[in-house]
mmCIF file of C-alpha atoms in Angstrom:
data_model
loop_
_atom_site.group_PDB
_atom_site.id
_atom_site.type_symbol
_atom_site.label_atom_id
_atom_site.label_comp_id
_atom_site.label_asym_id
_atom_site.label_seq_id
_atom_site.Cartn_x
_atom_site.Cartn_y
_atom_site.Cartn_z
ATOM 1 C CA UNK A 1 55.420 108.724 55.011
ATOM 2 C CA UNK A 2 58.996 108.890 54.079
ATOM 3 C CA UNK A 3 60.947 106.797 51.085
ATOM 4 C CA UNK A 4 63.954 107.057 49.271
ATOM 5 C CA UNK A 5 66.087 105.167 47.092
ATOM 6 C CA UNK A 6 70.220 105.315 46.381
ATOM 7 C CA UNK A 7 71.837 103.552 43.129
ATOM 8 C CA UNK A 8 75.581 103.682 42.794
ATOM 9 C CA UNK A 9 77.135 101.915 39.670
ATOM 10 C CA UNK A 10 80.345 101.121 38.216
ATOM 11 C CA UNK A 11 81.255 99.126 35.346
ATOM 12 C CA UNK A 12 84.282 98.066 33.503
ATOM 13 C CA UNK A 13 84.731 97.652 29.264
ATOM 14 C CA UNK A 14 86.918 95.755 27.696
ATOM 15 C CA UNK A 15 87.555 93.749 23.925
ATOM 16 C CA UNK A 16 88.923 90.445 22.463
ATOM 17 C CA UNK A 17 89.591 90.013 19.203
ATOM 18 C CA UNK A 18 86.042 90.108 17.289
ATOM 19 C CA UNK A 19 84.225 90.621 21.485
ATOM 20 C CA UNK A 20 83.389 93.871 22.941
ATOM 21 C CA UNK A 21 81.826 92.925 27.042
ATOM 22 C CA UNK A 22 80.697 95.404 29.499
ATOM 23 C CA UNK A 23 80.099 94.513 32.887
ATOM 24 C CA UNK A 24 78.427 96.797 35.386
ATOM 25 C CA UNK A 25 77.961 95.936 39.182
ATOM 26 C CA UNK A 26 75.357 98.020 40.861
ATOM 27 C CA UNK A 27 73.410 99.017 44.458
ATOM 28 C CA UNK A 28 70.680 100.118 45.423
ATOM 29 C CA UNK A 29 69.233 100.894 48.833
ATOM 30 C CA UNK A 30 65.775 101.244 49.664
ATOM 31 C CA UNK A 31 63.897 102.544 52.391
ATOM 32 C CA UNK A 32 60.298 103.193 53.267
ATOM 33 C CA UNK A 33 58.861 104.150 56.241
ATOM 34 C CA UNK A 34 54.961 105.276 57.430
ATOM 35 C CA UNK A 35 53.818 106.456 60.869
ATOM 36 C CA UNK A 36 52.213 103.983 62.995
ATOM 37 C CA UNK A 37 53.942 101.381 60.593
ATOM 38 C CA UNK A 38 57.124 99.186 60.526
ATOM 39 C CA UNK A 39 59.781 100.582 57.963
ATOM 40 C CA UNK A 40 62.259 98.949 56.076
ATOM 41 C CA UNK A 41 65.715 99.261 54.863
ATOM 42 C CA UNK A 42 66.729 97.211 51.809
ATOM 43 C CA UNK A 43 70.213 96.265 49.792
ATOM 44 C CA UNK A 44 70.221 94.553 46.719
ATOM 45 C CA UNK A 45 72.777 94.181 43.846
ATOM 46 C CA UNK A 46 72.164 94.906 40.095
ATOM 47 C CA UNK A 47 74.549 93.532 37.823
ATOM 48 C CA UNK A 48 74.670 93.814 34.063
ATOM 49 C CA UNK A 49 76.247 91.926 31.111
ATOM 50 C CA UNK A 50 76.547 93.128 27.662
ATOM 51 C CA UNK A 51 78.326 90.484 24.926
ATOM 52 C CA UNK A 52 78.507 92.654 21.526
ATOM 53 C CA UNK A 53 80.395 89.807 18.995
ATOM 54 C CA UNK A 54 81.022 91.525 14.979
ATOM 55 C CA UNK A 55 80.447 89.065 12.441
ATOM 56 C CA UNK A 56 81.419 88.405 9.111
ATOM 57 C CA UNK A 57 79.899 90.962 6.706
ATOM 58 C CA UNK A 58 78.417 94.191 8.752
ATOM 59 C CA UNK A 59 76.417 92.577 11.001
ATOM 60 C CA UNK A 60 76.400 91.813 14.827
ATOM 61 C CA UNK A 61 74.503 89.697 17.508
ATOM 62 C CA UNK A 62 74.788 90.929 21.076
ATOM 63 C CA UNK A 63 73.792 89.722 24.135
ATOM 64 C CA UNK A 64 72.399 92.094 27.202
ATOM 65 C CA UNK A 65 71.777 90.882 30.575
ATOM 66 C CA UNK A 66 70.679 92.606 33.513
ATOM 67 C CA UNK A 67 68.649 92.761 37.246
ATOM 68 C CA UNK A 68 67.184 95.613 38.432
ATOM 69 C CA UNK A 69 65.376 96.632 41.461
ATOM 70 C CA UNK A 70 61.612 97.986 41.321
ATOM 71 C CA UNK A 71 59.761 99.399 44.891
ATOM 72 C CA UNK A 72 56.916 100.078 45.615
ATOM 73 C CA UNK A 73 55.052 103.549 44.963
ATOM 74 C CA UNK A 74 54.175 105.773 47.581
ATOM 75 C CA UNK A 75 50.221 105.453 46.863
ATOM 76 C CA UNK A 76 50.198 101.505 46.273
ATOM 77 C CA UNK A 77 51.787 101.398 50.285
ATOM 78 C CA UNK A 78 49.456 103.823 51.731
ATOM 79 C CA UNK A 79 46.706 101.821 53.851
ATOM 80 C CA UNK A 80 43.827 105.124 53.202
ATOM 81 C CA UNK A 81 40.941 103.511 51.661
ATOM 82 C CA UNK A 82 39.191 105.380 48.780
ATOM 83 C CA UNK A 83 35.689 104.731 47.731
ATOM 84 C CA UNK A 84 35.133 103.921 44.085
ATOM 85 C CA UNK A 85 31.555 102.963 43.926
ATOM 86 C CA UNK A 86 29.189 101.664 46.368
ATOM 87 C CA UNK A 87 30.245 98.351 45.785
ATOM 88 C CA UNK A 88 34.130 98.691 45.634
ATOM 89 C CA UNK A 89 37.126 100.187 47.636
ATOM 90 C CA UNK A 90 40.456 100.913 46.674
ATOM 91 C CA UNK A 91 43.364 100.137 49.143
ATOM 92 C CA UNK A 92 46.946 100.213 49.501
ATOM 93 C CA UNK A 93 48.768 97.503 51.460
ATOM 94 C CA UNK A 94 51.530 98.936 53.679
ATOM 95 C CA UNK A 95 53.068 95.352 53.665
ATOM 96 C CA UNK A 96 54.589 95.573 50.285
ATOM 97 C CA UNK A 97 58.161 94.270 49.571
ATOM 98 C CA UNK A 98 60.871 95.253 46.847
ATOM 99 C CA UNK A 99 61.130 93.119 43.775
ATOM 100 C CA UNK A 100 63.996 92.181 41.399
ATOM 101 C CA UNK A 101 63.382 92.174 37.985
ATOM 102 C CA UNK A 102 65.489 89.923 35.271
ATOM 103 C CA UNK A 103 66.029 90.788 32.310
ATOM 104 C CA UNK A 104 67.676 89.476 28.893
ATOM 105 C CA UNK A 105 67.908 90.456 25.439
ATOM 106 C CA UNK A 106 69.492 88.802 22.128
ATOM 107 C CA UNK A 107 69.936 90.996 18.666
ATOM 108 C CA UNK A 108 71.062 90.299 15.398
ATOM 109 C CA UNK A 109 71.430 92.867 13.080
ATOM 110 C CA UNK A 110 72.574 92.613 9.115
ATOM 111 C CA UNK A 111 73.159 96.053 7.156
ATOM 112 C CA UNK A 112 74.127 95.425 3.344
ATOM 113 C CA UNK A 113 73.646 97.700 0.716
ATOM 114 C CA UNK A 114 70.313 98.980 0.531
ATOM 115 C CA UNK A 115 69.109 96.272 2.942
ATOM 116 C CA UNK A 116 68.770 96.015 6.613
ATOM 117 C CA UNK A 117 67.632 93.369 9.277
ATOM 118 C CA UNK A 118 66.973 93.215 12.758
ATOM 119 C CA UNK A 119 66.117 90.332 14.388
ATOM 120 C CA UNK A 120 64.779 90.999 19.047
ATOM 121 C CA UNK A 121 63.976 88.498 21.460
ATOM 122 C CA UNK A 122 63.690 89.466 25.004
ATOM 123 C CA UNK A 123 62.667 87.492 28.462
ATOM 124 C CA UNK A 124 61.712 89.292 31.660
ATOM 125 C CA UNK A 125 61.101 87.582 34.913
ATOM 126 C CA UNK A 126 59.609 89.309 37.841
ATOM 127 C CA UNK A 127 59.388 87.331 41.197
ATOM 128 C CA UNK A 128 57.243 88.327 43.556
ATOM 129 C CA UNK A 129 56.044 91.404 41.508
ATOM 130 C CA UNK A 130 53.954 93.801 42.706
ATOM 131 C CA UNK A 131 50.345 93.847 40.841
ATOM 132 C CA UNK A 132 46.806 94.619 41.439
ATOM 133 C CA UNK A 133 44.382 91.687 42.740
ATOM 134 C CA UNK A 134 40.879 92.306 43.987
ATOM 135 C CA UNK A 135 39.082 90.215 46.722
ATOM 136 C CA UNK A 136 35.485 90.350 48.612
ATOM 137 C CA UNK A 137 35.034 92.074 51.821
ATOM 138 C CA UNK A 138 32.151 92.454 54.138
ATOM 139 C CA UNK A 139 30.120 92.328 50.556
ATOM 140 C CA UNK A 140 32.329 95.040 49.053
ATOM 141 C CA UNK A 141 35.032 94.668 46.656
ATOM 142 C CA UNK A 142 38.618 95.583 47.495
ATOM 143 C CA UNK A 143 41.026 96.485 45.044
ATOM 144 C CA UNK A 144 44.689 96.435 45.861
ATOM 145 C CA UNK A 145 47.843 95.068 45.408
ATOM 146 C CA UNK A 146 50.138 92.797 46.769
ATOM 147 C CA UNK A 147 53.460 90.742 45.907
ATOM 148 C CA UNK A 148 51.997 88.175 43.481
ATOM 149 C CA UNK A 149 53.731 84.583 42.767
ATOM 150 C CA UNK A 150 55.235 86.365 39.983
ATOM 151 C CA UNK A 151 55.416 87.792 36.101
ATOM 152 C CA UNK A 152 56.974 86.832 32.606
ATOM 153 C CA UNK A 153 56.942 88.661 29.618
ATOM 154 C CA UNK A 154 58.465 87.245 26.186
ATOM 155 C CA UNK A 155 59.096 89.103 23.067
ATOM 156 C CA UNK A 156 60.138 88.370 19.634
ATOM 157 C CA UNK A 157 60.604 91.753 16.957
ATOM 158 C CA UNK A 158 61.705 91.395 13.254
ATOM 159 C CA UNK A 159 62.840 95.022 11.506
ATOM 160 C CA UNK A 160 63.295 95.138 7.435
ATOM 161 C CA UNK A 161 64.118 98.065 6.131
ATOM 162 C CA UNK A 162 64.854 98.831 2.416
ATOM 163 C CA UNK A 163 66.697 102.185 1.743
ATOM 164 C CA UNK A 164 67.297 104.990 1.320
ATOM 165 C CA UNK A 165 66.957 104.646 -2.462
ATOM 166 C CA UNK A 166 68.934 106.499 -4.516
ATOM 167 C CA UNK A 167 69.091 108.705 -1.075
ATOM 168 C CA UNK A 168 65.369 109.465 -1.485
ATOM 169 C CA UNK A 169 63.090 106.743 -0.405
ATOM 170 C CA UNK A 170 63.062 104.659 2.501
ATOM 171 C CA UNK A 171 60.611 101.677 3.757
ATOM 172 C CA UNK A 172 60.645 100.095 6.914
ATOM 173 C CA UNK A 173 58.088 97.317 8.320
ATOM 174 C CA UNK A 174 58.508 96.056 11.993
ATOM 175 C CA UNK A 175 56.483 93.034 12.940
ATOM 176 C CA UNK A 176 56.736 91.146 16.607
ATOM 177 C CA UNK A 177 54.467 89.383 19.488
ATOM 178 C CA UNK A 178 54.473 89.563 22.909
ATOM 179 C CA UNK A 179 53.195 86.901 25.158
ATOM 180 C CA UNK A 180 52.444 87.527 28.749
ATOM 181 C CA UNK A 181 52.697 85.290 31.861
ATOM 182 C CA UNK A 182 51.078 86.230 35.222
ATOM 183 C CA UNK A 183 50.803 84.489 38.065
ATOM 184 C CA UNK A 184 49.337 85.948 41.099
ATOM 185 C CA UNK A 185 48.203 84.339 44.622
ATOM 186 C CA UNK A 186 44.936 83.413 43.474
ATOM 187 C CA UNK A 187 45.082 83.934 39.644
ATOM 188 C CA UNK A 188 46.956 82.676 36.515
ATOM 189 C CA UNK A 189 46.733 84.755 33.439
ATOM 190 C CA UNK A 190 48.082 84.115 30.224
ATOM 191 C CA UNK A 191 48.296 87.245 27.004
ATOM 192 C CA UNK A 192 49.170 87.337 24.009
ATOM 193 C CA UNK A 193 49.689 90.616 21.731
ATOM 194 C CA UNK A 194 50.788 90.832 17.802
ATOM 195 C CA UNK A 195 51.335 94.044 16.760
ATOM 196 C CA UNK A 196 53.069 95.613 13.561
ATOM 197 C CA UNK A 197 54.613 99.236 12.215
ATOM 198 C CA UNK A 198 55.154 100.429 8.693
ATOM 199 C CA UNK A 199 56.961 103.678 8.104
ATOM 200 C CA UNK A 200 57.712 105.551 4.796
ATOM 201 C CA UNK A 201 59.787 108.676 4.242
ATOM 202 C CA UNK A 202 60.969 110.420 0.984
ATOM 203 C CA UNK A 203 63.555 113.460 0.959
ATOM 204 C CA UNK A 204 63.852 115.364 -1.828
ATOM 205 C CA UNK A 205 66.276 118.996 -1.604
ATOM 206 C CA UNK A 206 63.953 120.684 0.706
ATOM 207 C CA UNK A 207 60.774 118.588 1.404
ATOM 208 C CA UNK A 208 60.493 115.840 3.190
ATOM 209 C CA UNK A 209 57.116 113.219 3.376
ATOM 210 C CA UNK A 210 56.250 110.467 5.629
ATOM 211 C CA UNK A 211 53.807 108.106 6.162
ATOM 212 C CA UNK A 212 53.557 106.137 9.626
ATOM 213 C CA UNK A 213 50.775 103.017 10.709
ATOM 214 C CA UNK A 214 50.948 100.906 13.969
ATOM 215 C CA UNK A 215 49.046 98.750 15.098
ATOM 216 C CA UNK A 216 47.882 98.200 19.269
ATOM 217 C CA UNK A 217 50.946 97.162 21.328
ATOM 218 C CA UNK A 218 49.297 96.148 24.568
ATOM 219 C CA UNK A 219 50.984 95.250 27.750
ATOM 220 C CA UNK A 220 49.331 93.258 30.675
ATOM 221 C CA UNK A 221 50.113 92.875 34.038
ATOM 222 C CA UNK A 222 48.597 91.456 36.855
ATOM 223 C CA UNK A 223 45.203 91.033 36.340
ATOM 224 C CA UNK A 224 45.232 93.955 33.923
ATOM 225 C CA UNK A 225 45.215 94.974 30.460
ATOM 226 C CA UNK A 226 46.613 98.349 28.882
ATOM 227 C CA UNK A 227 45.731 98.779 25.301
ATOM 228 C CA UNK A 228 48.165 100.566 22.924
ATOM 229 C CA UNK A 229 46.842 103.031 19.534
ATOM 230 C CA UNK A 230 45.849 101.864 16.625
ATOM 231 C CA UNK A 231 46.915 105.084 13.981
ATOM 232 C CA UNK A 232 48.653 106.368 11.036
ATOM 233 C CA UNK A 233 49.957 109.668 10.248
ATOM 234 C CA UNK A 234 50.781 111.155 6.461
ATOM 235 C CA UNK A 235 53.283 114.204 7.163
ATOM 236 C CA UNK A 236 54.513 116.916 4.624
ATOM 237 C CA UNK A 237 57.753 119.325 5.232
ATOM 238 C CA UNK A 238 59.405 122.099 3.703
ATOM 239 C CA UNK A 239 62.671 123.673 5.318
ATOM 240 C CA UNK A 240 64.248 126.804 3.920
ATOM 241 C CA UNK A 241 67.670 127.525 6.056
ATOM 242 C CA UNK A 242 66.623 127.733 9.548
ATOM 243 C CA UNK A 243 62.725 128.174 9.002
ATOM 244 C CA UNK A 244 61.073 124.400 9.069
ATOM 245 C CA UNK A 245 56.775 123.996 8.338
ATOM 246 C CA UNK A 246 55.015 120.774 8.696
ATOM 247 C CA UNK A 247 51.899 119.860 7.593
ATOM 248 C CA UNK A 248 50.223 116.540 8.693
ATOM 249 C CA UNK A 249 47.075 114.628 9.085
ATOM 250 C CA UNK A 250 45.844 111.935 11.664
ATOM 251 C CA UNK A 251 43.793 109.131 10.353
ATOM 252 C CA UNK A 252 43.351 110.370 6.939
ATOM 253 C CA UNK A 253 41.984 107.115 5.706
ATOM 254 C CA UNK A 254 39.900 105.720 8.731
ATOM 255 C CA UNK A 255 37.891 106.721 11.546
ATOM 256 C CA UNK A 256 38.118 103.401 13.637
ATOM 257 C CA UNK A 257 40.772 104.685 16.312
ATOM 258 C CA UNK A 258 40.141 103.114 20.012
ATOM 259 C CA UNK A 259 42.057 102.285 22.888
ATOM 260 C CA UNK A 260 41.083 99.450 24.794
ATOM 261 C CA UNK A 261 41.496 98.034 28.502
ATOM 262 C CA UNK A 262 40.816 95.135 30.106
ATOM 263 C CA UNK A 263 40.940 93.193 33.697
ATOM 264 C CA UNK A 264 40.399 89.848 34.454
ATOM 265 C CA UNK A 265 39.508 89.494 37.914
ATOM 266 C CA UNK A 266 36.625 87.192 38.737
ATOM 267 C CA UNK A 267 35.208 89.604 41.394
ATOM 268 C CA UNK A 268 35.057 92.419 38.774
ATOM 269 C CA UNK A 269 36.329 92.297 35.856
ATOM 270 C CA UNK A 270 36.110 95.115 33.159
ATOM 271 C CA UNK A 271 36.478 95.383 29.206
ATOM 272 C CA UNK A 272 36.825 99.283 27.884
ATOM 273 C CA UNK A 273 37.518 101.001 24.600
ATOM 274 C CA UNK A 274 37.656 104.553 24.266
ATOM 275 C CA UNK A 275 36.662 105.981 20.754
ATOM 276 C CA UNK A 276 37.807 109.532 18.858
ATOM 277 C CA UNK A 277 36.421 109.513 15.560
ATOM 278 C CA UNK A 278 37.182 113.504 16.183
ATOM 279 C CA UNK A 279 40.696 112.395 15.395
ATOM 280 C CA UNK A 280 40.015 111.503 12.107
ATOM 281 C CA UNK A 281 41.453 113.430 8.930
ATOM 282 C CA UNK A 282 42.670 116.053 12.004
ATOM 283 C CA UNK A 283 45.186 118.536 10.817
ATOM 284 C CA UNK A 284 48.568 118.906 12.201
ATOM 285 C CA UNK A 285 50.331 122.355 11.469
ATOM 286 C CA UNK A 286 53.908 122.633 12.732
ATOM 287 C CA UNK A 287 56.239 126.458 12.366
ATOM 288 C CA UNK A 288 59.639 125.916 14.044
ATOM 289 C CA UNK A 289 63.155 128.756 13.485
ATOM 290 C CA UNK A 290 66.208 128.071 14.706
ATOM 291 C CA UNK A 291 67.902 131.188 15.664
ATOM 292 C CA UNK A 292 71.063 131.981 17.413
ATOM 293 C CA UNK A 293 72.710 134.828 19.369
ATOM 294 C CA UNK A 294 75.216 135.644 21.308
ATOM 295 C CA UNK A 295 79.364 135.361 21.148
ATOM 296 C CA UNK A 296 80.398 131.670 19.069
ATOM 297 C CA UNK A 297 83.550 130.290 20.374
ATOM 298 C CA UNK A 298 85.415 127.841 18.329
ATOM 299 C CA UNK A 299 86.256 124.307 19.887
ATOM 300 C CA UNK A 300 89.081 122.157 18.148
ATOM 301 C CA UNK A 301 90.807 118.846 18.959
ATOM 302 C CA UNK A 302 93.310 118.234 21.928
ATOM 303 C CA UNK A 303 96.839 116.919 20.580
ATOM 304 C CA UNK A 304 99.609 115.332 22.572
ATOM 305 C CA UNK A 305 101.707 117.986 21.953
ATOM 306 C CA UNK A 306 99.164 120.486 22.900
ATOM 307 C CA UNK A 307 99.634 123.144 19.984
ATOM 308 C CA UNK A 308 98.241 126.176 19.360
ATOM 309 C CA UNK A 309 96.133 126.655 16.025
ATOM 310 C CA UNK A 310 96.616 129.720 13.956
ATOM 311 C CA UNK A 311 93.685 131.388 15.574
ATOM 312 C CA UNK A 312 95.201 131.119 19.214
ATOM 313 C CA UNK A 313 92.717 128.946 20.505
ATOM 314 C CA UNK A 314 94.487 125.902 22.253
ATOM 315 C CA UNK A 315 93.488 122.392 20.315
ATOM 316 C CA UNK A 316 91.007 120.503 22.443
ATOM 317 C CA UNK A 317 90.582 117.328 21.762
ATOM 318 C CA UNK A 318 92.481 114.063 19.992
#
C-alpha cells in the first residue's frame, strides 16, 4: 500500500486604503495505490481569500475564505476485516475518493479601553465526505466508511473580555453553539452543541493566579459523536528570575467530570460516558529554570547604508 500527497502554494498581499486582501492559489496531488487494487492519481486546486477591512475606532471585521483537500487514511482504505465482537466487523473500503472541504469565516473584533469584543461565525461544507456508516451482512454488522452525500458544520462564538485592571486583573467569558449537518447515503443527522469558557487571571510583581471552566465542546460527524471535557482548573505561580513553580488543582469544586460519545446508527448505535472522579481536587505541581550557556552574539538592525555599530558587528536589519 503506497500514498502520498504534494501541496505547493503561493500567494500574493496587497492594501487599499482602509483593505488589507491576501490571496493564495494552491495544489495538491494525491495518490494512493494497494496491491491487487486500482490506484489513483488526483489534482485539485485550493484557493484562499482573506478580506481584513480597519474600522473606525480599533476594531476590524475580516473575512477568510478557503478550500482544502482531505484523503483518505491509510487504515479507512485498507479492505482487512477486523473482528470487533461476534456480532460486528470492522472494514475499510478501498473505493474511497478525495474530498474538498469549504470553508468560511467572518470576525469582528472591538478593543477600547479596558474592554474587548469578539464576535465568530464560521460555515464548513464537505461534499462527499468521508464518514463512518454501518450496514447488515450475512447477520453481522459491518462498520465502515464510505463517501457520504455530504457534511455542514455552523458556528457562532462571542468573546468579552474586561481587563487587565489596573494591570492586575483580567476576566474573559467565551460563549458560542455549534450546529451540525450530516447527511450520509442512508442517514440524515442533525447536532447541536452550546458550550461556554470563563477564564480569570491576576498578576501581581511575582505571582500570578488563574482560574479556568469550560464546558463540553462536542463535534459530530457522520453518524458519530465525540464529546469534549467538562473542567476547571485554579492555578497559583511564583517566579523569582529564571526559577518559575506552579501549583494547581483539577476540579477543586466538583467531582462530576465525564466525557461522553455517541453514534446514531440504527444497526448499532451506542451512548458512552467515561467518569474520573480520581480527577477531582488532583494536585498539579509544576518546577521549570531557564538557564543559558554558551557564547551570546549580538544581532542589530540592517540599514540602507549598511553601517557598522560601535561594537563592529554589521547592523542587521531595518
Amino acid at each position: 500500500m503506497n500514498q502520498a500527497e504534494t501541496f505547493l502554494y503561493t500567494e500574493f498581499k496587497g492594501k487599499l486604503k482602509k483593505l488589507d486582501y491576501t490571496l493564495g492559489l494552491g495544489m495538491t496531488r494525491s495518490y494512493y495505490g494497494q496491491e491487487g487494487d486500482e490506484s489513483y492519481d488526483y489534482y485539485t486546486f485550493n484557493p484562499r481569500i482573506v478580506l481584513h477591512y480597519t474600522l473606525p475606532g480599533n476594531s476590524f471585521i475580516r473575512l477568510n475564505g478557503n478550500i482544502s483537500n482531505s484523503s483518505p487514511s491509510l487504515s479507512n482504505l485498507s479492505a482487512v476485516d477486523q473482528t470487533i465482537d461476534s456480532l460486528q466487523i470492522q472494514r475499510g473500503n478501498p473505493a474511497l475518493k478525495n474530498f474538498l472541504r469549504y470553508r468560511s469565516e467572518l470576525t469582528y473584533e472591538l478593543q477600547k479601553g479596558l474592554f474587548y469584543c469578539n464576535l465568530f461565525g464560521a460555515y464548513e461544507y464537505h461534499p462527499d465526505a468521508i464518514m463512518d456508516e454501518k450496514y447488515l451482512e450475512n447477520g453481522k454488522i459491518i462498520q465502515t466508511w464510505d463517501n457520504q452525500k455530504n457534511w455542514q458544520w455552523l458556528a457562532g462564538r462571542m468573546i468579552l473580555r474586561v481587563g487587565p485592571v489596573k494591570d492586575i486583573v483580567t476576566l474573559s467569558v467565551t460563549g458560542g453553539v455549534n450546529h451540525y449537518i450530516s447527511n450520509g447515503n442512508t442517514y440524515n443527522h442533525k447536532y447541536t452543541n452550546w458550550f461556554t469558557t470563563m477564564q480569570l487571571n491576576a498578576m501581581y510583581k511575582k505571582f500570578t493566579a488563574g482560574f479556568i471552566m469550560e464546558t463540553n465542546w462536542n463535534w459530530f460527524y457522520g453518524e458519530t459523536m465525540s464529546g469534549g471535557e467538562n473542567i476547571h482548573i485554579a492555578m497559583l505561580g511564583y517566579k523569582h528570575k529564571d526559577l518559575s513553580l506552579t501549583v494547581g488543582m483539577f476540579n477543586p469544586f466538583a467531582d462530576n467530570y465525564k466525557q461522553e460519545s455517541e453514534n446514531w446508527s440504527e444497526y448499532a448505535s451506542y451512548k458512552r460516558s467515561n467518569y474520573i472522579k480520581e480527577s477531582s481536587r488532583l494536585l498539579i505541581f509544576q518546577l521549570s529554570y531557564n538557564f543559558s550557556f554558551g557564547r551570546t552574539f549580538k544581532s542589530g538592525q540592517k540599514r540602507l547604508n549598511n553601517t557598522d555599530n560601535d561594537s563592529g558587528v554589521m547592523s542587521s536589519g531595518k
